Short mmCIF file of C-alpha atoms in Angstrom, two decimals:
data_model
loop_
_atom_site.label_atom_id
_atom_site.label_comp_id
_atom_site.label_asym_id
_atom_site.label_seq_id
_atom_site.Cartn_x
_atom_site.Cartn_y
_atom_site.Cartn_z
CA UNK A 1 -30.13 5.20 10.39
CA UNK A 2 -32.45 2.04 11.28
CA UNK A 3 -33.17 1.41 14.99
CA UNK A 4 -30.86 -2.00 14.02
CA UNK A 5 -28.09 -0.05 12.90
CA UNK A 6 -28.22 2.40 15.68
CA UNK A 7 -28.14 -0.78 18.29
CA UNK A 8 -25.18 -2.01 17.00
CA UNK A 9 -23.35 1.24 16.87
CA UNK A 10 -24.25 1.35 20.00
CA UNK A 11 -22.60 -1.45 20.83
CA UNK A 12 -19.79 -0.79 18.96
CA UNK A 13 -19.34 2.09 21.50
CA UNK A 14 -19.30 -0.41 24.31
CA UNK A 15 -17.35 -2.78 23.33
CA UNK A 16 -14.17 -0.92 22.08
CA UNK A 17 -14.17 3.04 22.67
CA UNK A 18 -12.32 2.25 25.84
CA UNK A 19 -9.29 0.32 23.95
CA UNK A 20 -9.38 3.32 21.46
CA UNK A 21 -8.73 5.79 23.83
CA UNK A 22 -6.17 4.20 25.27
CA UNK A 23 -4.47 4.21 21.93
CA UNK A 24 -5.51 7.86 21.31
CA UNK A 25 -3.88 8.19 25.10
CA UNK A 26 -0.61 6.88 24.54
CA UNK A 27 -0.58 8.06 21.31
CA UNK A 28 -1.01 11.68 22.34
CA UNK A 29 0.30 11.99 26.31
CA UNK A 30 -3.01 13.96 26.74
CA UNK A 31 -6.06 13.32 28.04
CA UNK A 32 -8.32 15.92 26.52
CA UNK A 33 -6.84 15.66 23.11
CA UNK A 34 -7.45 11.74 23.22
CA UNK A 35 -10.87 12.45 24.86
CA UNK A 36 -11.23 14.36 21.18
CA UNK A 37 -9.45 12.41 19.38
CA UNK A 38 -12.20 9.41 20.17
CA UNK A 39 -15.33 11.42 20.01
CA UNK A 40 -14.11 12.39 15.84
CA UNK A 41 -13.39 9.22 15.41
CA UNK A 42 -16.65 8.14 16.01
CA UNK A 43 -17.84 10.63 14.36
CA UNK A 44 -16.75 9.67 11.52
CA UNK A 45 -17.84 6.60 12.08
CA UNK A 46 -21.14 7.27 12.47
CA UNK A 47 -21.50 8.98 9.52
CA UNK A 48 -20.54 6.26 7.52
CA UNK A 49 -21.87 3.63 10.04
CA UNK A 50 -23.75 1.43 6.87
CA UNK A 51 -20.19 0.68 5.16
CA UNK A 52 -18.43 0.24 8.33
CA UNK A 53 -20.74 -2.29 9.87
CA UNK A 54 -20.11 -4.34 6.92
CA UNK A 55 -16.74 -4.49 7.37
CA UNK A 56 -15.13 -7.92 8.30
CA UNK A 57 -13.40 -5.73 11.80
CA UNK A 58 -14.79 -2.09 11.67
CA UNK A 59 -12.72 -1.21 14.53
CA UNK A 60 -9.81 -1.62 12.45
CA UNK A 61 -11.30 0.97 10.57
CA UNK A 62 -11.84 3.18 13.20
CA UNK A 63 -8.35 2.64 14.51
CA UNK A 64 -7.26 3.91 11.51
CA UNK A 65 -8.82 7.11 11.35
CA UNK A 66 -8.03 7.76 15.41
CA UNK A 67 -4.02 7.03 14.74
CA UNK A 68 -3.86 8.87 11.32
CA UNK A 69 -6.02 12.40 12.70
CA UNK A 70 -2.79 11.67 15.71
CA UNK A 71 -0.55 11.06 13.84
CA UNK A 72 -1.36 13.95 12.25
CA UNK A 73 -2.09 15.81 14.87
CA UNK A 74 1.16 15.72 16.15
CA UNK A 75 2.79 17.12 12.66
CA UNK A 76 0.81 19.65 13.25
CA UNK A 77 2.08 20.70 16.53
CA UNK A 78 4.51 23.40 16.10
CA UNK A 79 7.35 21.53 18.42
CA UNK A 80 7.06 18.06 19.25
CA UNK A 81 8.32 18.24 22.60
CA UNK A 82 7.79 15.60 24.62
CA UNK A 83 4.52 16.07 27.51
CA UNK A 84 5.80 16.17 31.11
CA UNK A 85 2.86 15.01 32.24
CA UNK A 86 3.56 12.47 35.44
CA UNK A 87 0.11 9.74 35.62
CA UNK A 88 -0.89 10.55 39.76
CA UNK A 89 0.15 7.55 41.42
CA UNK A 90 0.36 6.32 45.11
CA UNK A 91 4.07 6.59 46.08
CA UNK A 92 3.89 4.76 49.33
CA UNK A 93 2.41 1.47 47.81
CA UNK A 94 5.64 -0.14 47.38
CA UNK A 95 5.67 0.57 43.26
CA UNK A 96 7.48 2.78 43.13
CA UNK A 97 10.33 1.89 41.27
CA UNK A 98 7.96 -0.14 38.89
CA UNK A 99 5.54 2.83 38.57
CA UNK A 100 9.24 5.28 37.67
CA UNK A 101 10.09 2.63 34.46
CA UNK A 102 6.85 2.48 33.43
CA UNK A 103 6.55 6.34 33.13
CA UNK A 104 10.25 6.52 31.84
CA UNK A 105 9.73 3.80 28.96
CA UNK A 106 6.13 6.19 28.56
CA UNK A 107 7.88 8.88 28.46
CA UNK A 108 10.69 7.59 25.89
CA UNK A 109 7.86 6.81 23.48
CA UNK A 110 6.28 10.09 23.36
CA UNK A 111 9.46 11.23 22.68
CA UNK A 112 9.39 9.54 18.99
CA UNK A 113 8.57 10.86 15.92
CA UNK A 114 4.48 10.11 15.70
CA UNK A 115 4.91 7.34 12.64
CA UNK A 116 7.51 5.34 15.23
CA UNK A 117 5.52 5.66 17.83
CA UNK A 118 1.89 4.56 15.89
CA UNK A 119 4.00 1.51 14.79
CA UNK A 120 5.21 1.30 18.80
CA UNK A 121 1.78 1.56 20.57
CA UNK A 122 -0.08 -0.63 17.71
CA UNK A 123 2.54 -3.26 17.95
CA UNK A 124 3.31 -3.20 22.12
CA UNK A 125 -0.15 -2.18 23.12
CA UNK A 126 -3.15 -2.97 20.28
CA UNK A 127 -0.35 -6.32 19.69
CA UNK A 128 -1.68 -5.91 16.06
CA UNK A 129 1.15 -7.96 13.34
CA UNK A 130 2.73 -6.01 10.53
CA UNK A 131 0.72 -6.58 8.33
CA UNK A 132 -2.16 -5.06 10.78
CA UNK A 133 0.01 -2.15 11.45
CA UNK A 134 0.68 -1.77 7.34
CA UNK A 135 -3.20 -1.75 6.99
CA UNK A 136 -3.39 0.91 10.10
CA UNK A 137 -1.09 3.66 8.91
CA UNK A 138 -1.60 2.75 5.10
CA UNK A 139 1.96 1.84 4.51
CA UNK A 140 4.11 -0.89 2.77
CA UNK A 141 4.73 -3.36 5.57
CA UNK A 142 8.49 -3.00 4.99
CA UNK A 143 7.67 0.93 5.72
CA UNK A 144 6.54 -0.58 9.76
CA UNK A 145 9.79 -2.46 9.40
CA UNK A 146 12.14 0.40 9.15
CA UNK A 147 9.87 2.68 11.10
CA UNK A 148 9.92 -0.26 13.81
CA UNK A 149 13.87 -0.69 13.51
CA UNK A 150 14.19 3.36 14.62
CA UNK A 151 12.25 2.92 17.01
CA UNK A 152 13.87 0.41 18.66
CA UNK A 153 17.43 2.45 17.84
CA UNK A 154 15.63 5.38 19.52
CA UNK A 155 13.95 4.02 22.42
CA UNK A 156 17.44 2.50 23.36
CA UNK A 157 19.44 5.08 23.02
CA UNK A 158 17.19 6.85 25.45
CA UNK A 159 16.48 4.42 27.95
CA UNK A 160 20.16 3.14 28.43
CA UNK A 161 20.68 6.67 29.62
CA UNK A 162 20.12 7.48 33.48
CA UNK A 163 16.83 8.19 34.37
CA UNK A 164 16.26 12.07 34.93
CA UNK A 165 17.23 13.65 37.81
CA UNK A 166 14.93 15.71 39.58
CA UNK A 167 15.52 18.91 37.34
CA UNK A 168 14.23 17.27 34.77
CA UNK A 169 17.94 16.42 33.43
CA UNK A 170 18.88 12.86 32.11
CA UNK A 171 16.62 12.71 28.74
CA UNK A 172 15.22 15.15 26.23
CA UNK A 173 13.29 15.12 23.68
CA UNK A 174 13.97 14.06 20.44
CA UNK A 175 12.50 15.91 18.27
CA UNK A 176 10.96 15.09 14.25
CA UNK B 1 18.34 -3.20 23.70
CA UNK B 2 15.07 -2.95 24.39
CA UNK B 3 13.37 -5.78 25.33
CA UNK B 4 9.24 -6.07 23.76
CA UNK B 5 8.83 -7.46 26.93
CA UNK B 6 9.69 -4.16 28.83
CA UNK B 7 7.93 -2.02 26.53
CA UNK B 8 4.52 -3.83 26.49
CA UNK B 9 4.63 -3.81 30.16
CA UNK B 10 4.99 -0.39 30.25
CA UNK B 11 2.40 0.06 27.61
CA UNK B 12 -0.24 -1.81 29.61
CA UNK B 13 0.69 -0.51 32.61
CA UNK B 14 0.34 3.89 31.13
CA UNK B 15 -3.02 2.01 29.55
CA UNK B 16 -4.83 0.39 32.66
CA UNK B 17 -3.95 3.71 35.12
CA UNK B 18 -6.02 6.16 32.97
CA UNK B 19 -9.93 5.89 32.66
CA UNK B 20 -11.56 5.73 29.84
CA UNK B 21 -14.17 8.96 29.75
CA UNK B 22 -17.62 7.55 29.16
CA UNK B 23 -18.81 8.65 25.82
CA UNK B 24 -21.74 11.05 24.93
CA UNK B 25 -23.82 9.52 22.66
CA UNK B 26 -25.82 11.74 22.04
CA UNK B 27 -23.09 14.02 21.43
CA UNK B 28 -21.51 12.38 18.66
CA UNK B 29 -25.09 11.80 16.85
CA UNK B 30 -25.79 15.00 16.84
CA UNK B 31 -22.68 16.25 15.83
CA UNK B 32 -22.98 13.33 12.70
CA UNK B 33 -26.16 14.40 11.84
CA UNK B 34 -25.64 18.50 11.99
CA UNK B 35 -22.75 17.85 9.57
CA UNK B 36 -25.15 15.22 7.41
CA UNK B 37 -28.33 17.42 7.42
CA UNK B 38 -25.84 21.05 6.48
CA UNK B 39 -24.20 18.39 3.48
CA UNK B 40 -27.70 17.55 2.29
CA UNK B 41 -29.56 20.84 2.32
CA UNK B 42 -26.72 21.85 0.58
CA UNK B 43 -26.82 18.89 -1.99
CA UNK B 44 -30.53 19.75 -2.99
CA UNK B 45 -29.64 23.05 -4.83
CA UNK B 46 -25.89 22.70 -4.88
CA UNK B 47 -23.96 19.40 -5.96
CA UNK B 48 -20.38 19.64 -7.84
CA UNK B 49 -18.50 21.16 -10.04
CA UNK B 50 -15.64 18.86 -12.09
CA UNK B 51 -13.64 21.50 -14.49
CA UNK B 52 -11.06 18.82 -16.72
CA UNK B 53 -8.07 21.40 -17.61
CA UNK B 54 -5.47 20.89 -20.82
CA UNK B 55 -2.59 22.48 -21.42
CA UNK B 56 0.93 22.78 -20.59
CA UNK B 57 0.97 24.30 -17.68
CA UNK B 58 0.04 24.00 -14.22
CA UNK B 59 -2.84 26.07 -12.43
CA UNK B 60 -1.34 28.39 -10.40
CA UNK B 61 0.09 31.80 -10.45
CA UNK B 62 2.29 31.69 -7.36
CA UNK B 63 4.69 29.38 -8.92
CA UNK B 64 4.39 29.58 -12.54
CA UNK B 65 7.30 27.59 -12.80
CA UNK B 66 6.35 24.49 -10.81
CA UNK B 67 5.42 21.65 -13.89
CA UNK B 68 5.30 18.69 -12.46
CA UNK B 69 8.81 17.03 -13.05
CA UNK B 70 9.21 14.40 -15.81
CA UNK B 71 9.71 11.79 -12.28
CA UNK B 72 9.95 11.18 -9.19
CA UNK B 73 8.25 13.61 -8.20
CA UNK B 74 7.72 13.01 -4.40
CA UNK B 75 10.23 12.50 -1.70
CA UNK B 76 10.62 9.54 -0.42
CA UNK B 77 8.59 9.22 2.53
CA UNK B 78 5.78 8.55 0.76
CA UNK B 79 3.97 5.39 1.88
CA UNK B 80 2.13 2.71 -0.39
CA UNK B 81 -1.42 3.44 -0.17
CA UNK B 82 -2.84 0.66 -1.59
CA UNK B 83 -4.87 -1.05 1.97
CA UNK B 84 -8.02 -2.09 0.32
CA UNK B 85 -10.14 0.62 1.84
CA UNK B 86 -8.11 3.41 0.69
CA UNK B 87 -6.12 6.08 2.50
CA UNK B 88 -8.23 8.37 4.86
CA UNK B 89 -7.08 11.60 5.35
CA UNK B 90 -6.07 12.60 8.29
CA UNK B 91 -6.79 16.40 7.03
CA UNK B 92 -9.43 16.73 5.51
CA UNK B 93 -11.72 13.10 6.31
CA UNK B 94 -12.58 12.00 2.81
CA UNK B 95 -11.36 8.85 1.72
CA UNK B 96 -9.62 7.94 -1.64
CA UNK B 97 -8.45 4.27 -2.83
CA UNK B 98 -6.18 5.61 -5.31
CA UNK B 99 -5.16 2.80 -8.67
CA UNK B 100 -2.76 -0.81 -7.41
CA UNK B 101 0.73 0.44 -6.28
CA UNK B 102 0.18 4.36 -5.72
CA UNK B 103 2.15 5.90 -3.22
CA UNK B 104 0.67 8.32 -1.12
CA UNK B 105 2.34 11.81 0.88
CA UNK B 106 -0.27 13.04 3.40
CA UNK B 107 -0.84 16.30 3.90
CA UNK B 108 0.89 18.38 7.11
CA UNK B 109 -1.62 21.13 7.10
CA UNK B 110 -5.32 22.08 5.99
CA UNK B 111 -4.89 24.54 2.99
CA UNK B 112 -6.03 28.13 3.84
CA UNK B 113 -6.71 30.35 1.64
CA UNK B 114 -5.21 33.53 2.59
CA UNK B 115 -1.84 31.55 2.07
CA UNK B 116 -2.49 29.02 -0.32
CA UNK B 117 -4.20 30.31 -3.30
CA UNK B 118 -1.52 32.25 -4.47
CA UNK B 119 1.07 29.33 -3.96
CA UNK B 120 -0.64 26.90 -5.76
CA UNK B 121 1.20 24.52 -7.19
CA UNK B 122 1.32 20.26 -7.15
CA UNK B 123 3.28 19.88 -3.82
CA UNK B 124 1.83 21.99 -1.30
CA UNK B 125 2.18 20.61 2.14
CA UNK B 126 -1.40 20.86 2.48
CA UNK B 127 -2.25 18.54 -0.62
CA UNK B 128 -3.01 14.89 0.06
CA UNK B 129 -0.75 13.67 -2.48
CA UNK B 130 -0.51 10.13 -4.51
CA UNK B 131 2.49 9.24 -7.01
CA UNK B 132 1.88 6.52 -9.89
CA UNK B 133 4.53 3.22 -9.37
CA UNK B 134 7.75 3.01 -10.91
CA UNK B 135 8.70 6.49 -11.72
CA UNK B 136 6.47 8.24 -9.97
CA UNK B 137 5.56 10.74 -12.93
CA UNK B 138 1.99 11.49 -12.48
CA UNK B 139 0.56 12.57 -9.34
CA UNK B 140 -2.84 13.13 -8.24
CA UNK B 141 -3.88 15.82 -5.36
CA UNK B 142 -6.33 16.46 -3.19
CA UNK B 143 -7.59 18.89 -0.26
CA UNK B 144 -10.53 20.89 0.95
CA UNK B 145 -10.86 24.35 0.35
CA UNK B 146 -13.17 26.04 3.50
CA UNK B 147 -16.14 27.91 2.84
CA UNK B 148 -17.16 30.95 4.59
CA UNK B 149 -21.07 30.70 5.98
CA UNK B 150 -22.67 32.03 3.37
CA UNK B 151 -20.02 32.06 0.85
CA UNK B 152 -21.85 28.53 -0.69
CA UNK B 153 -22.50 28.17 -3.86
CA UNK B 154 -26.05 27.15 -4.20
CA UNK B 155 -26.64 27.52 -7.61
CA UNK B 156 -24.41 26.67 -11.16
CA UNK B 157 -23.79 29.87 -12.00
CA UNK B 158 -22.73 30.51 -8.20
CA UNK B 159 -20.62 27.45 -9.07
CA UNK B 160 -18.71 28.89 -12.17
CA UNK B 161 -18.06 32.03 -10.29
CA UNK B 162 -16.51 30.41 -7.05
CA UNK B 163 -14.30 28.34 -9.57
CA UNK B 164 -13.89 31.14 -12.00
CA UNK B 165 -12.64 32.79 -8.47
CA UNK B 166 -10.33 30.47 -7.26
CA UNK B 167 -8.79 30.17 -11.00
CA UNK B 168 -8.57 34.27 -11.30
CA UNK B 169 -7.16 34.31 -7.34
CA UNK B 170 -4.65 31.84 -8.17
CA UNK B 171 -2.58 33.47 -10.98
CA UNK B 172 -3.78 31.39 -14.25
CA UNK B 173 -5.65 32.72 -16.84
CA UNK B 174 -7.63 32.65 -19.05
CA UNK B 175 -10.77 31.13 -17.00
CA UNK B 176 -13.19 32.96 -19.12
CA UNK B 177 -14.42 29.93 -20.65
CA UNK B 178 -14.01 27.08 -17.71
CA UNK B 179 -17.70 26.61 -17.26
CA UNK B 180 -18.96 26.36 -20.43
CA UNK B 181 -16.47 23.33 -21.02
CA UNK B 182 -17.88 21.78 -18.09
CA UNK B 183 -19.32 18.21 -17.25
CA UNK B 184 -22.11 18.01 -14.37
CA UNK B 185 -20.44 16.11 -11.56
CA UNK B 186 -23.00 13.78 -9.11
CA UNK B 187 -21.51 13.55 -5.94
CA UNK B 188 -22.55 10.23 -3.80
CA UNK B 189 -25.66 9.28 -5.57
CA UNK B 190 -27.28 12.59 -5.85
CA UNK B 191 -28.36 15.80 -7.02
CA UNK B 192 -26.21 16.05 -10.66
CA UNK B 193 -27.89 18.63 -11.76
CA UNK B 194 -25.48 21.34 -11.16
CA UNK B 195 -22.11 19.26 -11.33
CA UNK B 196 -19.69 20.63 -14.24
CA UNK B 197 -16.63 18.80 -15.97
CA UNK B 198 -14.47 20.82 -18.00
CA UNK B 199 -11.35 22.10 -19.31
CA UNK B 200 -9.00 25.22 -19.16
CA UNK B 201 -4.40 24.25 -18.82
CA UNK B 202 -2.81 22.12 -18.53
CA UNK B 203 -4.11 19.53 -15.22
CA UNK B 204 -7.12 17.87 -14.80
CA UNK B 205 -9.02 19.06 -11.56
CA UNK B 206 -12.47 18.25 -10.25
CA UNK B 207 -14.37 20.61 -7.65
CA UNK B 208 -17.16 19.71 -6.22
CA UNK B 209 -19.03 20.18 -1.91
CA UNK B 210 -22.13 18.05 -0.75
CA UNK B 211 -22.67 14.66 0.52
CA UNK B 212 -21.06 13.61 3.20
CA UNK B 213 -18.39 15.82 2.41
CA UNK B 214 -19.74 18.76 4.04
CA UNK B 215 -21.03 21.87 2.33
CA UNK B 216 -18.43 23.83 4.25
CA UNK B 217 -15.80 22.87 1.87
CA UNK B 218 -15.20 22.53 -2.15
CA UNK B 219 -13.06 19.43 -1.88
CA UNK B 220 -10.93 19.93 -5.35
CA UNK B 221 -9.05 16.94 -6.96
CA UNK B 222 -6.20 17.55 -8.96
CA UNK B 223 -4.24 15.13 -11.75
CA UNK B 224 -1.42 17.39 -12.76
CA UNK B 225 -0.71 16.40 -16.16
CA UNK B 226 -2.58 17.21 -19.57
CA UNK B 227 -4.68 15.45 -21.05
CA UNK B 228 -2.55 13.64 -23.93
CA UNK B 229 0.63 13.64 -22.04
CA UNK B 230 1.92 10.24 -22.30
CA UNK B 231 2.26 9.24 -18.64
CA UNK B 232 -1.48 9.46 -18.20
CA UNK B 233 -2.16 7.07 -21.34
CA UNK B 234 -1.77 4.17 -18.94
CA UNK B 235 -4.85 5.38 -17.68
CA UNK B 236 -6.92 5.95 -20.55
CA UNK B 237 -6.09 9.89 -20.18
CA UNK B 238 -6.25 12.48 -17.14
CA UNK B 239 -9.82 13.01 -17.70
CA UNK B 240 -9.80 8.81 -16.82
CA UNK B 241 -7.76 9.18 -13.99
CA UNK B 242 -9.48 11.72 -12.38
CA UNK B 243 -12.61 10.02 -12.44
CA UNK B 244 -11.15 6.73 -10.58
CA UNK B 245 -9.81 8.51 -8.07
CA UNK B 246 -13.41 10.87 -7.74
CA UNK B 247 -14.96 6.95 -8.36
CA UNK B 248 -13.41 6.39 -5.10
CA UNK B 249 -14.74 9.41 -3.24
CA UNK B 250 -18.44 8.59 -4.60
CA UNK B 251 -18.76 11.48 -7.44
CA UNK B 252 -19.31 10.70 -10.89
CA UNK B 253 -19.75 12.74 -14.10
CA UNK B 254 -23.09 12.73 -15.37
CA UNK B 255 -23.26 10.11 -17.97
CA UNK B 256 -25.98 12.52 -19.69
CA UNK B 257 -22.89 14.78 -20.81
CA UNK B 258 -19.27 14.08 -21.98
CA UNK B 259 -16.76 16.84 -22.36
CA UNK B 260 -16.21 18.83 -25.51
CA UNK B 261 -12.73 17.49 -27.42
CA UNK B 262 -9.87 19.91 -26.47
#
């Protein structure tokens, strides 16, 4: 690879790796897995950089690789249980209710089947349009719409229930 | 009903609360170059094997009755694969651009020799499957077979033997003469000297390794219809359809050869 290509690849990583990582984290709920997904994605982008660099939006190509890998990873799991991780947040900060609320929503998102979760993350975190989500997930816009409706129904059902109590009851994993 | 604002705030709060790792660019480049170096080394000696097969049955002894249905072979969960950049396999990493209007059904897992070679049917969960629009009467599958270290074919004879062994292991016969009816393939514009294109039975196959597809796997692309089946006529036959899929992977038959007639 030419030096100028190397420089552009470095600039690409600098500009987009954090966002790609956070998307991977939202998809997996697992820091280590998200880090692995990011590196594998960047390796593939690097191998095809001459072509990727010519695209209008190289980050869209990288996002597609990352999302499809994460969907595949979830589908390979023997169990689709919701990860039980909780972020370390100061309980004295006055944000307890807000943090609990956001964690509750995220746990619900993580319990969605992979493609419904991907549609949700791309829509509400990446702020992509329906057409952009369709291109990223390589599915028809109508399929995106149906996944989106299904996700909304599941989330509504989950989040209108009482929050999990101390024993973890009240919100169970949704299998896919 | 959950509000959009509630979802947006929650996801951004979670994402903002996690520190992104520092990317080790040297490691990224090293991994990318290591794979490319292996691929180029292999390409110098071994490029590609392609086998066009034509006949009434599907390659595969595990389920000899698993001939392709006349219509609608893929489940209704298949999705459009009309993105201009094509479909990138999460399992195998390759990118394929199918013809307009085709749908795909993603593989659920990677292909494993021990369990998959004897149950070799078009609807394996290890296949990336593409179906034609309308009744979905044509399915094209792509997958990759891992090659053990030291077992990478490095000559045309070795490639012939590998494909013959794959054919025999799948329970199909006759596999003899497959290489004699083969035509070379060129992977990513390099080394066309040892690729093959030929015919055996009731579907059309391409086998290749090297280039960015990696030298540690044998990529296989199959059109599950015979050359003269009416369903592939709109594409110019099974071989032409296979070549169209291969071209999107930057794999092309050598122009110096044409396959013998059926």
